[in-house]
Coordinates of C-alpha atoms and ligand atoms in Angstrom, one line a residue:
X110 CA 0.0 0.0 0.0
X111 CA 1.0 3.3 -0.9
X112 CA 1.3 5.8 2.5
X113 CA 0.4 9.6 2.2
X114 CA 2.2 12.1 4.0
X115 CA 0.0 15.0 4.5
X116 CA 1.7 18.1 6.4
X117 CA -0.3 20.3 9.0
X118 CA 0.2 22.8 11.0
X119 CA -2.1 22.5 14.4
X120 CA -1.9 26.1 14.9
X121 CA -3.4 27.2 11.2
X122 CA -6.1 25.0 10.2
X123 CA -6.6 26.5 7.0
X124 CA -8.6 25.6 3.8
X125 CA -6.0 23.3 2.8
X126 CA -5.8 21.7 5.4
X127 CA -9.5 20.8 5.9
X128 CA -9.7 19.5 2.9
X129 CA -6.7 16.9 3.6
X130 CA -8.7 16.0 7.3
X131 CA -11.9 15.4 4.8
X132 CA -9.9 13.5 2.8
X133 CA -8.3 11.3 5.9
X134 CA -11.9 11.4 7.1
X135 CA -13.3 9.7 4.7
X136 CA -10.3 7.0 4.5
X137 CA -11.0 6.3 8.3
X138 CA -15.5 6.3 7.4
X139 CA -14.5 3.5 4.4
X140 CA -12.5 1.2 6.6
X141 CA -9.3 2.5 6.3
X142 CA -6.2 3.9 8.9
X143 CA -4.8 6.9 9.5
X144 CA -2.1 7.9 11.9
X145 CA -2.6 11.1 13.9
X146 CA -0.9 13.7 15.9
X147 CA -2.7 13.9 19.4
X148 CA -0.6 16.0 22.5
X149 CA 0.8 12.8 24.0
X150 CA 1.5 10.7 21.3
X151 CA 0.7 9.8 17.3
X152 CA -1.9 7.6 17.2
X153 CA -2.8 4.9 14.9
X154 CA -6.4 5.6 14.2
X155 CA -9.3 3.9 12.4
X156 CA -12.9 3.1 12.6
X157 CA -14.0 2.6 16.3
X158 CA -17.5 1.2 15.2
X159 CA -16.1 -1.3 12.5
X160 CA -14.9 -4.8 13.8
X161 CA -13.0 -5.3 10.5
X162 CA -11.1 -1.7 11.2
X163 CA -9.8 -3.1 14.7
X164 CA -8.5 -5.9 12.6
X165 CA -6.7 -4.0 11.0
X166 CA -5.2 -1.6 13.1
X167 CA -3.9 -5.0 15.1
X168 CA -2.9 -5.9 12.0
X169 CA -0.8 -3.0 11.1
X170 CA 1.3 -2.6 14.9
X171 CA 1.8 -6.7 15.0
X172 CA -0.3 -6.2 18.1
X173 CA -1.9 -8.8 20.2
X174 CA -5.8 -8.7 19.7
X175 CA -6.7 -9.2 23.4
X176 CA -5.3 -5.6 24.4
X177 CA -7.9 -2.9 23.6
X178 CA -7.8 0.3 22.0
X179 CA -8.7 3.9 23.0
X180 CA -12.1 5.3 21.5
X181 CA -11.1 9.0 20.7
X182 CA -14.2 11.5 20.7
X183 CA -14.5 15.1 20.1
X184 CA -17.4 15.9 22.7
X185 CA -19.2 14.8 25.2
X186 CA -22.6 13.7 23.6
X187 CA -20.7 11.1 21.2
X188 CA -19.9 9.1 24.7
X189 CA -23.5 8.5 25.6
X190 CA -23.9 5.9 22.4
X191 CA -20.8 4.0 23.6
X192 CA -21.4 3.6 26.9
X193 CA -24.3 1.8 29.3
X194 CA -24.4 4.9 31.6
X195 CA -21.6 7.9 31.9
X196 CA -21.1 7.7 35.8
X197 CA -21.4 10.9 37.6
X198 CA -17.1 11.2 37.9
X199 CA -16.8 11.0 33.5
X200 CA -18.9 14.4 33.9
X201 CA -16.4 15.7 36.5
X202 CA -13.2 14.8 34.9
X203 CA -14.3 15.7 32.0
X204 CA -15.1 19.0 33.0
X205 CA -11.5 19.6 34.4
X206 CA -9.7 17.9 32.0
X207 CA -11.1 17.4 28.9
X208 CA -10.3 17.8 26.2
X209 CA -6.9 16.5 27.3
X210 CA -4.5 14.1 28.1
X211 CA -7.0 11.6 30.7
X212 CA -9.0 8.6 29.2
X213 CA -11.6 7.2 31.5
X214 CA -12.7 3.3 31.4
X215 CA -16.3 3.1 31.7
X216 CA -18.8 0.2 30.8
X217 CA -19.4 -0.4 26.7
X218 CA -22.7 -0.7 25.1
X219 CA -23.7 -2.7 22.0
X220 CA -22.1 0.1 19.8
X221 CA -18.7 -0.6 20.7
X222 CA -17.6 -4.1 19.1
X223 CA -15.5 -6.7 20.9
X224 CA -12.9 -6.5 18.2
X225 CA -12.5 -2.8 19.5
X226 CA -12.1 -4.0 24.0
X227 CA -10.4 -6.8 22.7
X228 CA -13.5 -8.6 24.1
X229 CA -13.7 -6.9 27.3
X230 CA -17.1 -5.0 28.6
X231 CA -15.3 -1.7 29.0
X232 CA -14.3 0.6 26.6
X233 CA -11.6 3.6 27.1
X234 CA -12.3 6.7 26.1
X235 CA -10.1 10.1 25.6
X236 CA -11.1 13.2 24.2
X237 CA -7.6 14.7 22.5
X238 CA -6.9 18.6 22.8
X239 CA -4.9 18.3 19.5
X240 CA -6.8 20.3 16.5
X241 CA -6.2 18.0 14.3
X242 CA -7.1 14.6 16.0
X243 CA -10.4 16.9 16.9
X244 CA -11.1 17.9 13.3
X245 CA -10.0 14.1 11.9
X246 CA -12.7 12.9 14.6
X247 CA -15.3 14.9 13.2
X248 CA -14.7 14.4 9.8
X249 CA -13.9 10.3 10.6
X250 CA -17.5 9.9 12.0
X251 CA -16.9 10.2 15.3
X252 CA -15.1 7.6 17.0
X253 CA -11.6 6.9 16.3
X254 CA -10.1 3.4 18.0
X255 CA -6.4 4.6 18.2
X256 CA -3.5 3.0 19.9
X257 CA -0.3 4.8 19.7
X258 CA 1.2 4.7 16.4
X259 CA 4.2 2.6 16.3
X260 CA 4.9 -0.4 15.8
X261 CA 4.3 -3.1 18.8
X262 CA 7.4 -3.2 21.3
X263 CA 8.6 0.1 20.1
X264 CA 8.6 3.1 21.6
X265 CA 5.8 5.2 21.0
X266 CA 5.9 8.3 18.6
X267 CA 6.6 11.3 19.4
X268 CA 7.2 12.8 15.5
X269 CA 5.8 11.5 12.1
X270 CA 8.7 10.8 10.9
X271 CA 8.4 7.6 13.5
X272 CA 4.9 6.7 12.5
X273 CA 6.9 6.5 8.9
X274 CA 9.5 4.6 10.0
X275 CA 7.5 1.9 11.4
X276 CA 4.3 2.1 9.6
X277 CA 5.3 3.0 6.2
X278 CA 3.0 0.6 3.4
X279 CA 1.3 -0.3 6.4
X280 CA -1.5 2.6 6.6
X281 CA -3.2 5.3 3.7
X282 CA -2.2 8.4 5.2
X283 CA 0.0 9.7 8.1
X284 CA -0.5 13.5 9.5
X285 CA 2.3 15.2 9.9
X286 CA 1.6 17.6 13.1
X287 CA 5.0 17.9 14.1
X288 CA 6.1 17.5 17.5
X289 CA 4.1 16.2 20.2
X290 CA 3.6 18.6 23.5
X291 CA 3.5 16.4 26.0
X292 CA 5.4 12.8 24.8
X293 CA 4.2 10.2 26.7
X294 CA 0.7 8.3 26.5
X295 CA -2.3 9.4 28.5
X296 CA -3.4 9.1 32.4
X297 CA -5.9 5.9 32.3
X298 CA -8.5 6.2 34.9
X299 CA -11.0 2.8 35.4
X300 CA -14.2 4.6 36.3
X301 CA -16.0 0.9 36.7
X302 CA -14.3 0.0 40.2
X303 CA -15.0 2.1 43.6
X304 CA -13.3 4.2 43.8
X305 CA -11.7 4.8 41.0
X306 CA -8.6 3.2 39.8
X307 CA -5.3 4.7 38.0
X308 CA -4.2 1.9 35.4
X309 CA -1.2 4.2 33.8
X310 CA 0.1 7.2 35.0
X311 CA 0.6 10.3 32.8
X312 CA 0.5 14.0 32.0
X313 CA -2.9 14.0 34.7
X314 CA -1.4 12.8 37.7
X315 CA -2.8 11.1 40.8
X316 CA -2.8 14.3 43.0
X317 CA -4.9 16.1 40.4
X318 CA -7.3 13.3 40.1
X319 CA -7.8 13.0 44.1
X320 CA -8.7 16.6 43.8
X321 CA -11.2 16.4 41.4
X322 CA -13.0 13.4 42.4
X323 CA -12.1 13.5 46.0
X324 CA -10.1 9.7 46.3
X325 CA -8.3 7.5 43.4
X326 CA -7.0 4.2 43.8
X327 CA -3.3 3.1 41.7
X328 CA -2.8 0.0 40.2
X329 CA -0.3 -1.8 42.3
X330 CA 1.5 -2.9 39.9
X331 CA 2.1 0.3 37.5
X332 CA 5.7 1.2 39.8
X333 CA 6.9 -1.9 41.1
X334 CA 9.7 -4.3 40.1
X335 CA 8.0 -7.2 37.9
X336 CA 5.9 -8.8 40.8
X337 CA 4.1 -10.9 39.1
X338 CA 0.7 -9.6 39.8
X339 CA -1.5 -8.9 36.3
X340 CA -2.0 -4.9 35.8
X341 CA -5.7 -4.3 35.2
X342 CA -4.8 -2.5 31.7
X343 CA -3.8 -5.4 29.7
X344 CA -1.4 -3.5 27.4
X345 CA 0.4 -3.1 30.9
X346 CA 1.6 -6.1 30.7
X347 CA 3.6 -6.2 27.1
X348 CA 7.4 -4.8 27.4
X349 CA 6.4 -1.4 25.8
X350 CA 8.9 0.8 24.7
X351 CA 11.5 -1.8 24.0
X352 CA 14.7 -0.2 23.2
X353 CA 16.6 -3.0 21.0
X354 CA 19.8 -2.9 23.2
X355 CA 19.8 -3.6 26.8
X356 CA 18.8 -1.0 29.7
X357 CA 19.3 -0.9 33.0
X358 CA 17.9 2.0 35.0
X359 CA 21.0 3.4 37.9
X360 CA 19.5 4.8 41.1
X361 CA 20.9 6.4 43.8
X362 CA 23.2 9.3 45.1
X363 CA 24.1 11.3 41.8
X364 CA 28.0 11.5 41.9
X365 CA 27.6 7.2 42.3
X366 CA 25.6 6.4 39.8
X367 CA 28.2 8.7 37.5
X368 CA 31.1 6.7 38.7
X369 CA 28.8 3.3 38.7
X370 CA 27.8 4.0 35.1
X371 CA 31.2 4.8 33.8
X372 CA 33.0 1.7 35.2
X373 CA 30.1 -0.7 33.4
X374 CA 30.7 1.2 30.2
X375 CA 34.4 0.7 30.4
X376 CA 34.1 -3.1 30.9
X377 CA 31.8 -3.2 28.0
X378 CA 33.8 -1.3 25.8
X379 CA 36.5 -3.5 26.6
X380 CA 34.2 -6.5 25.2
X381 CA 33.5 -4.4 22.1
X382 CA 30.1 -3.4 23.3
X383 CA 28.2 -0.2 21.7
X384 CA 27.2 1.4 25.2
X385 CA 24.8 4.8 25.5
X386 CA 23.8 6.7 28.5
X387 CA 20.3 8.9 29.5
X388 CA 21.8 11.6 31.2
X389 CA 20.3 15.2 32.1
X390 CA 22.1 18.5 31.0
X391 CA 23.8 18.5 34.7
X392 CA 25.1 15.0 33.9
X393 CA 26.1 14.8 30.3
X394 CA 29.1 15.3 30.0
X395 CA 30.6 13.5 32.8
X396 CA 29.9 9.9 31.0
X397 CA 32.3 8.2 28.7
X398 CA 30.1 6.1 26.4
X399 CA 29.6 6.1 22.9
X400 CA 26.7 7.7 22.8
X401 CA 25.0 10.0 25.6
X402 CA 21.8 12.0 25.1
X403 CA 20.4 14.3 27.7
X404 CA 17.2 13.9 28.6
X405 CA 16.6 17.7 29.9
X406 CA 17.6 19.4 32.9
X407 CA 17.3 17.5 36.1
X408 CA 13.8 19.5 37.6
X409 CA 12.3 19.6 34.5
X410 CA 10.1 16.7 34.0
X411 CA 8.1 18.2 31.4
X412 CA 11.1 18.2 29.2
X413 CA 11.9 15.1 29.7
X414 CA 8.9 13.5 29.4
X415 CA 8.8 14.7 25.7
X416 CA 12.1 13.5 25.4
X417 CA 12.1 10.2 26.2
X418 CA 11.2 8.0 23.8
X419 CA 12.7 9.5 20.9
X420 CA 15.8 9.0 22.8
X421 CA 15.5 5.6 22.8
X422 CA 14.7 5.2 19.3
X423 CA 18.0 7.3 18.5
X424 CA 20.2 4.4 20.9
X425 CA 17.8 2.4 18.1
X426 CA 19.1 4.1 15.3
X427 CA 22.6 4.1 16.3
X428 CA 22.8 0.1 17.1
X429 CA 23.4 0.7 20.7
X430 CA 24.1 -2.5 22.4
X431 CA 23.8 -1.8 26.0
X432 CA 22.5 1.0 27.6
X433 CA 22.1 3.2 30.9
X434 CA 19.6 5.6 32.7
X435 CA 20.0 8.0 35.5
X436 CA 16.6 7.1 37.4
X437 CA 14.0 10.5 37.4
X438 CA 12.5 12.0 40.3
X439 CA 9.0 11.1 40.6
X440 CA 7.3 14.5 40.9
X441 CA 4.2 15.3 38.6
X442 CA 4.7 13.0 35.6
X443 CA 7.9 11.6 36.8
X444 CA 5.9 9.1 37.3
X445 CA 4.9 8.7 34.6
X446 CA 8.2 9.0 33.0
X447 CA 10.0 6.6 35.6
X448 CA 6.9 3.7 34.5
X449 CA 8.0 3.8 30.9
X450 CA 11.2 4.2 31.7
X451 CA 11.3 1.1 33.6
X452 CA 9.1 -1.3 31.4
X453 CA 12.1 -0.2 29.0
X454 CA 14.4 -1.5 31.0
X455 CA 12.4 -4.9 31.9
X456 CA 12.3 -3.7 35.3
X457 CA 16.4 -4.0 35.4
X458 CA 17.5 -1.3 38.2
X459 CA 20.6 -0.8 40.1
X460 CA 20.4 0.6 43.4
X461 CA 23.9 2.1 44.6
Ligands
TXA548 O1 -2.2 9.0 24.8 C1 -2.8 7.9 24.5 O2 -3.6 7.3 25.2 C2 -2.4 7.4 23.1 C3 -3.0 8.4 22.1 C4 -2.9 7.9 20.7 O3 -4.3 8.7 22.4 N1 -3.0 6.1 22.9 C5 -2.4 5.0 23.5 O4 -3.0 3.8 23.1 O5 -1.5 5.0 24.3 P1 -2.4 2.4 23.4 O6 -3.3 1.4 22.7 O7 -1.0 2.4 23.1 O8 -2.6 2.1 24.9 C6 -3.9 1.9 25.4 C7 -3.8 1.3 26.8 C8 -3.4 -0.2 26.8 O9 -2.5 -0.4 27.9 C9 -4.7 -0.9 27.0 O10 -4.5 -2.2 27.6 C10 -5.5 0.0 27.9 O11 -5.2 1.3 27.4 N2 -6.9 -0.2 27.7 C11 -7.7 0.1 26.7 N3 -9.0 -0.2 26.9 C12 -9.0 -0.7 28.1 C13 -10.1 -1.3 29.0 N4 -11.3 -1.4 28.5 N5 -9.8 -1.7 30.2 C14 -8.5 -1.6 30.7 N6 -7.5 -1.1 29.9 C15 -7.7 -0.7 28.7
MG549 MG1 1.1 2.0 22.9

């Protein structure tokens, strides 16, 4: 299949561009797929009502079928056809946060396929802030089933060039929206258990949610070390964001984890190893591997959140054969960052 590259600019929707989003519109309305810019990540969107376009959205990332997709919307009135009832909280969350980075579990009606929930009940639901995702919702039909847009096991992207890479031939058109805001996926919140329950953190973080609906719940096992237990999103349980070299994650006092870091990658060099380090702009230039990328300064989480996984698809690019991370403080989406961060890794972390 040939894949269009159609270039927009989210802050000047013009003529032009309207036309393209009809265009991609009516792509996505005849069973077709799309990939998107939202403000967390590209997605991968198609049909969200048509079995046979959840096919082949699975089809297209090499994804397992039993993990379901996000149902993007552009308002609140398209949720009341997919759902049984929108509990009182949707209302609430919605009113603080979107349209925005949040998608809210809630139970599916007879609208929503299987194919879509991967056979589950529930169906997740996000309403983007991105122009363009709105627009290409409204033009699609309404509901857009969207997982990020990279391949399965990769990183997910941050640029189109990315969605190219790894979805080239695979789709009719990708939107090039440039760079994402934010970088990493979206806060899921299940609103079908009491009280509420954070499946993956993200950009809406659990301080803001207890504010809004007054007491939230985390899934146990979104920040531990592999324990075993099943998280309650089932695209939890995947190694996401696979970098194809090896990662371990270095925590501790700073200076340590320097001195740590560099002693590893000297033994490694000395086996003819490739070796790459995620440092911050404090940090950088204090490691000896081959290949060191900062991250962002230290404090700044919001910087490195966008950051992150196109670093890891740059160790990628470069054939990086072992790799190591400073570990990220945990404040607003740190945590957020620090769960991708270690499902890269495969929960590998050294504590010094
Ligand atoms: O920011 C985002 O959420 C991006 C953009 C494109 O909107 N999308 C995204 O989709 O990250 P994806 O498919 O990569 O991740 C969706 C996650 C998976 O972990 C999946 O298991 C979980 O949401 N999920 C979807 N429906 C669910 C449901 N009914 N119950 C529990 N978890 C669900
Ligand atoms: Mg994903």
């Amino acid at each position: 299949m040939e894949t269009e590259v159609v270039i927009i600019d989210e802050q000047n929707i013009d003529e032009k561009a309207l036309e393209a989003l009809k265009h991609a519109g009516e792509i996505i309305k005849k069973g077709g797929l799309v990939a998107f810019p939202t403000e967390t990540v590209y997605g991968l969107g198609g049909d969200a009502l048509n079995p046979e376009s959840s096919k082949k959205i699975y089809a297209a990332k090499g994804r397992p079928s039993d993990n379901p997709l996000i149902v993007h919307v552009a308002d609140m009135e398209s949720i009341e056809k997919i759902v049984k009832e929108v509990p009182e909280e949707a209302y609430k969350l919605a009113d603080a946060v979107w349209p925005g980075p949040l998608t809210m579990i809630m139970n599916k009606s007879d609208a929503v396929p299987y194919e879509t929930t991967g056979g589950l009940d529930t169906v997740a639901i996000r309403m983007p802030s991105n122009k363009i995702a709105a627009e290409l919702i409204r033009q699609s039909g309404g509901y857009i089933a969207a997982p990020s847009a990279n391949l399965s096991g990769r990183p997910s992207p941050t640029e189109a060039k990315y969605c190219v890479e790894d979805l080239d031939g695979r789709v009719e058109m990708i939107i090039d929206g440039g760079q994402v805001g934010i970088g990493l996926e979206s806060t899921i919140v299940d609103l079908t258990v009491e009280p509420p329950m954070i499946l993956r953190p993200g950009y809406v973080t659990r301080e803001m949610l207890d504010d809004i609906l007054g007491g939230v719940s985390i899934d146990k096992t979104i920040l531990s070390a592999d324990s075993g237990v099943k998280p309650k999103a089932p695209g939890m349980k995947y190694r996401h964001y696979a970098p194809k070299g090896d990662l371990t994650i270095v925590e501790g006092d700073p200076e340590k984890v320097t001195e740590y870091i560099n002693k590893e990658i000297e033994k490694l060099r000395a086996e003819g190893v490739k070796t790459g380090v995620i440092a911050t702009s404090e940090t950088r230039d204090l490691y000896k591997a081959d290949v060191v990328k900062s991250a962002g300064n230290r404090d700044d989480e919001e910087e490195i959140a966008r950051n992150l996984f196109s670093i890891l698809r740059q160790f990628d690019d470069e054939n990086v054969g072992c790799m190591y991370s400073e570990a990220f403080n945990e404040n607003g989406i740190g945590q957020a960052i620090m769960n991708r961060l270690l499902k890269a890794a495969g929960h590998k972390v050294v504590r010094i």
